[in-house]
Amino acid sequence: MIICNPSCINGGNCTATNTCACDTVMWTGSYCQTAVRIFWSFDNTLQDLYNNFNGVGSNGPTYISPGYNGAGACLWLNQASSQSVSIPSPFLNITYTSFTFEVWLYPNTLYNGNPYTDNSIFGQCQQQVVDQCLHIVIRSQRAYFGFFGDDFVGNQ
């Protein structure tokens, strides 16, 4: 009997002892744990285009038409209502993985109540300790990219 330990996940098949065959269009890694691509258009939906990392809205996020060309829609989050989107599962494992994060946003206002108030764009925490909590935020009108405690700040 062929056994993979850890078990293959995300549709991977155990083909030999501790060898998983992954759907290479979507998953990679020794047990198919790392996503190859994820895409959220936020065009009237919180779903991932590939249906793996679907979002769940909190406090009623809405959509609006951007108006400049009349096509499509965009996600509209209201800070005063603490609106957000979470991706409950599966866990996005980016350990020892190169990745690109691209976002287009148009903030009408940025909350700047104090220097430690963030306008969050993306975050993922394994544990809330240094180097284990990735976040991309706007703080004091500047972009920050960090792993909790040792941020890299943008200059504009």
mmCIF file of C-alpha atoms in Angstrom:
data_model
loop_
_atom_site.group_PDB
_atom_site.id
_atom_site.type_symbol
_atom_site.label_atom_id
_atom_site.label_comp_id
_atom_site.label_asym_id
_atom_site.label_seq_id
_atom_site.Cartn_x
_atom_site.Cartn_y
_atom_site.Cartn_z
ATOM 1 C CA MET A 1 0.000 0.000 0.000
ATOM 2 C CA ILE A 2 1.295 3.454 -0.971
ATOM 3 C CA ILE A 3 1.270 6.009 1.854
ATOM 4 C CA CYS A 4 1.980 9.726 1.698
ATOM 5 C CA ASN A 5 2.842 11.471 4.936
ATOM 6 C CA PRO A 6 1.690 14.186 5.124
ATOM 7 C CA SER A 7 -1.312 13.264 3.029
ATOM 8 C CA CYS A 8 -1.751 14.854 -0.389
ATOM 9 C CA ILE A 9 -4.217 17.736 -0.270
ATOM 10 C CA ASN A 10 -6.104 19.918 -2.772
ATOM 11 C CA GLY A 11 -6.863 17.024 -5.110
ATOM 12 C CA GLY A 12 -3.307 15.646 -5.199
ATOM 13 C CA ASN A 13 -2.844 11.899 -5.648
ATOM 14 C CA CYS A 14 -0.364 9.738 -3.756
ATOM 15 C CA THR A 15 1.520 7.985 -6.590
ATOM 16 C CA ALA A 16 4.450 6.512 -4.635
ATOM 17 C CA THR A 17 5.540 6.539 -1.007
ATOM 18 C CA ASN A 18 5.584 10.202 0.081
ATOM 19 C CA THR A 19 5.158 11.400 -3.521
ATOM 20 C CA CYS A 20 2.124 13.453 -4.480
ATOM 21 C CA ALA A 21 1.063 14.244 -8.045
ATOM 22 C CA CYS A 22 -0.546 17.692 -8.075
ATOM 23 C CA ASP A 23 -2.857 19.456 -10.512
ATOM 24 C CA THR A 24 0.081 21.582 -11.718
ATOM 25 C CA VAL A 25 -2.173 24.307 -13.091
ATOM 26 C CA MET A 26 -3.410 25.041 -9.561
ATOM 27 C CA TRP A 27 -1.120 23.486 -6.917
ATOM 28 C CA THR A 28 2.551 22.802 -6.252
ATOM 29 C CA GLY A 29 4.672 21.614 -3.337
ATOM 30 C CA SER A 30 5.597 18.265 -1.834
ATOM 31 C CA TYR A 31 1.991 17.539 -0.832
ATOM 32 C CA CYS A 32 0.171 20.011 -3.150
ATOM 33 C CA GLN A 33 -0.015 22.659 -0.435
ATOM 34 C CA THR A 34 0.891 25.837 -2.349
ATOM 35 C CA ALA A 35 -1.497 27.599 -4.718
ATOM 36 C CA VAL A 36 -0.094 28.454 -8.138
ATOM 37 C CA ARG A 37 -2.653 31.190 -8.780
ATOM 38 C CA ILE A 38 -5.497 32.973 -7.049
ATOM 39 C CA PHE A 39 -7.633 35.731 -8.547
ATOM 40 C CA TRP A 40 -10.322 37.803 -6.893
ATOM 41 C CA SER A 41 -11.928 40.196 -9.376
ATOM 42 C CA PHE A 42 -14.358 41.558 -6.743
ATOM 43 C CA ASP A 43 -16.647 42.219 -9.729
ATOM 44 C CA ASN A 44 -19.911 41.611 -7.821
ATOM 45 C CA THR A 45 -18.394 38.510 -6.206
ATOM 46 C CA LEU A 46 -16.038 37.468 -3.400
ATOM 47 C CA GLN A 47 -15.267 34.180 -5.152
ATOM 48 C CA ASP A 48 -11.789 33.210 -6.329
ATOM 49 C CA LEU A 49 -11.868 32.672 -10.115
ATOM 50 C CA TYR A 50 -10.458 29.161 -9.551
ATOM 51 C CA ASN A 51 -12.927 28.422 -6.716
ATOM 52 C CA ASN A 52 -10.273 27.546 -4.124
ATOM 53 C CA PHE A 53 -10.022 30.641 -1.908
ATOM 54 C CA ASN A 54 -13.549 32.034 -1.817
ATOM 55 C CA GLY A 55 -14.210 35.088 0.316
ATOM 56 C CA VAL A 56 -16.742 35.733 3.044
ATOM 57 C CA GLY A 57 -17.900 39.295 3.657
ATOM 58 C CA SER A 58 -18.127 40.774 7.137
ATOM 59 C CA ASN A 59 -20.578 43.562 8.045
ATOM 60 C CA GLY A 60 -22.133 43.807 4.587
ATOM 61 C CA PRO A 61 -19.530 44.856 2.021
ATOM 62 C CA THR A 62 -21.161 46.151 -1.159
ATOM 63 C CA TYR A 63 -20.291 46.764 -4.796
ATOM 64 C CA ILE A 64 -20.494 49.908 -6.874
ATOM 65 C CA SER A 65 -20.012 50.675 -10.546
ATOM 66 C CA PRO A 66 -16.739 52.542 -10.998
ATOM 67 C CA GLY A 67 -18.429 54.955 -13.388
ATOM 68 C CA TYR A 68 -15.476 55.785 -15.616
ATOM 69 C CA ASN A 69 -16.480 53.347 -18.359
ATOM 70 C CA GLY A 70 -19.765 51.915 -17.066
ATOM 71 C CA ALA A 71 -18.493 48.319 -17.143
ATOM 72 C CA GLY A 72 -18.080 45.967 -14.225
ATOM 73 C CA ALA A 73 -18.220 46.734 -10.538
ATOM 74 C CA CYS A 74 -15.835 47.035 -7.640
ATOM 75 C CA LEU A 75 -15.846 46.008 -4.008
ATOM 76 C CA TRP A 76 -16.784 48.905 -1.726
ATOM 77 C CA LEU A 77 -15.632 48.645 1.900
ATOM 78 C CA ASN A 78 -16.718 51.173 4.508
ATOM 79 C CA GLN A 79 -14.244 51.586 7.384
ATOM 80 C CA ALA A 80 -16.897 53.093 9.654
ATOM 81 C CA SER A 81 -18.861 49.823 9.373
ATOM 82 C CA SER A 82 -15.723 47.678 9.874
ATOM 83 C CA GLN A 83 -16.378 45.922 6.579
ATOM 84 C CA SER A 84 -13.877 43.341 5.383
ATOM 85 C CA VAL A 85 -13.426 40.128 3.420
ATOM 86 C CA SER A 86 -11.967 36.950 4.949
ATOM 87 C CA ILE A 87 -10.826 33.765 3.276
ATOM 88 C CA PRO A 88 -11.635 31.104 5.894
ATOM 89 C CA SER A 89 -10.077 28.068 4.199
ATOM 90 C CA PRO A 90 -7.959 26.510 2.931
ATOM 91 C CA PHE A 91 -4.918 28.044 4.600
ATOM 92 C CA LEU A 92 -2.766 29.818 2.005
ATOM 93 C CA ASN A 93 0.645 28.296 2.603
ATOM 94 C CA ILE A 94 3.313 30.667 1.269
ATOM 95 C CA THR A 95 6.163 29.299 3.366
ATOM 96 C CA TYR A 96 9.431 29.409 1.392
ATOM 97 C CA THR A 97 7.432 30.509 -1.659
ATOM 98 C CA SER A 98 7.982 33.409 -4.023
ATOM 99 C CA PHE A 99 4.771 35.282 -4.694
ATOM 100 C CA THR A 100 3.396 38.349 -6.404
ATOM 101 C CA PHE A 101 0.628 40.385 -4.846
ATOM 102 C CA GLU A 102 -1.062 42.907 -7.115
ATOM 103 C CA VAL A 103 -3.946 45.148 -6.158
ATOM 104 C CA TRP A 104 -5.732 48.103 -7.648
ATOM 105 C CA LEU A 105 -7.414 50.293 -5.085
ATOM 106 C CA TYR A 106 -8.953 53.720 -4.943
ATOM 107 C CA PRO A 107 -9.258 54.979 -1.380
ATOM 108 C CA ASN A 108 -11.714 57.846 -0.982
ATOM 109 C CA THR A 109 -10.383 58.448 2.516
ATOM 110 C CA LEU A 110 -7.730 56.820 4.653
ATOM 111 C CA TYR A 111 -8.158 56.440 8.379
ATOM 112 C CA ASN A 112 -5.250 58.165 10.100
ATOM 113 C CA GLY A 113 -6.438 58.559 13.692
ATOM 114 C CA ASN A 114 -2.995 57.778 15.094
ATOM 115 C CA PRO A 115 0.320 56.501 13.701
ATOM 116 C CA TYR A 116 -0.554 52.901 14.587
ATOM 117 C CA THR A 117 -3.900 52.774 12.791
ATOM 118 C CA ASP A 118 -3.705 50.741 9.606
ATOM 119 C CA ASN A 119 -5.753 50.696 6.433
ATOM 120 C CA SER A 120 -5.407 47.000 5.715
ATOM 121 C CA ILE A 121 -5.094 45.624 2.194
ATOM 122 C CA PHE A 122 -4.010 42.048 2.913
ATOM 123 C CA GLY A 123 -3.052 40.065 5.973
ATOM 124 C CA GLN A 124 -2.351 36.493 6.962
ATOM 125 C CA CYS A 125 -1.285 35.310 10.389
ATOM 126 C CA GLN A 126 -0.085 31.899 11.444
ATOM 127 C CA GLN A 127 0.684 33.321 14.893
ATOM 128 C CA GLN A 128 0.799 36.943 16.018
ATOM 129 C CA VAL A 129 4.546 36.947 16.598
ATOM 130 C CA VAL A 130 7.455 38.529 14.727
ATOM 131 C CA ASP A 131 7.950 37.082 11.232
ATOM 132 C CA GLN A 132 4.731 35.021 11.215
ATOM 133 C CA CYS A 133 2.068 37.607 10.391
ATOM 134 C CA LEU A 134 2.275 38.964 6.837
ATOM 135 C CA HIS A 135 0.502 42.251 6.250
ATOM 136 C CA ILE A 136 0.229 44.838 3.518
ATOM 137 C CA VAL A 137 -1.264 48.085 4.820
ATOM 138 C CA ILE A 138 -1.361 51.827 4.332
ATOM 139 C CA ARG A 139 -0.176 53.597 7.479
ATOM 140 C CA SER A 140 0.312 57.365 7.745
ATOM 141 C CA GLN A 141 -0.210 57.722 3.972
ATOM 142 C CA ARG A 142 2.549 55.181 3.161
ATOM 143 C CA ALA A 143 2.472 51.578 2.038
ATOM 144 C CA TYR A 144 3.883 49.050 4.507
ATOM 145 C CA PHE A 145 4.815 45.445 3.805
ATOM 146 C CA GLY A 146 5.884 43.391 6.744
ATOM 147 C CA PHE A 147 5.881 40.229 8.766
ATOM 148 C CA PHE A 148 4.757 41.781 12.083
ATOM 149 C CA GLY A 149 7.424 43.762 13.832
ATOM 150 C CA ASP A 150 9.911 44.382 11.039
ATOM 151 C CA ASP A 151 8.014 46.283 8.349
ATOM 152 C CA PHE A 152 9.337 47.688 5.102
ATOM 153 C CA VAL A 153 7.915 51.165 4.479
ATOM 154 C CA GLY A 154 7.307 52.738 1.085
ATOM 155 C CA ASN A 155 8.649 56.207 0.386
ATOM 156 C CA GLN A 156 5.514 57.672 -1.214
#
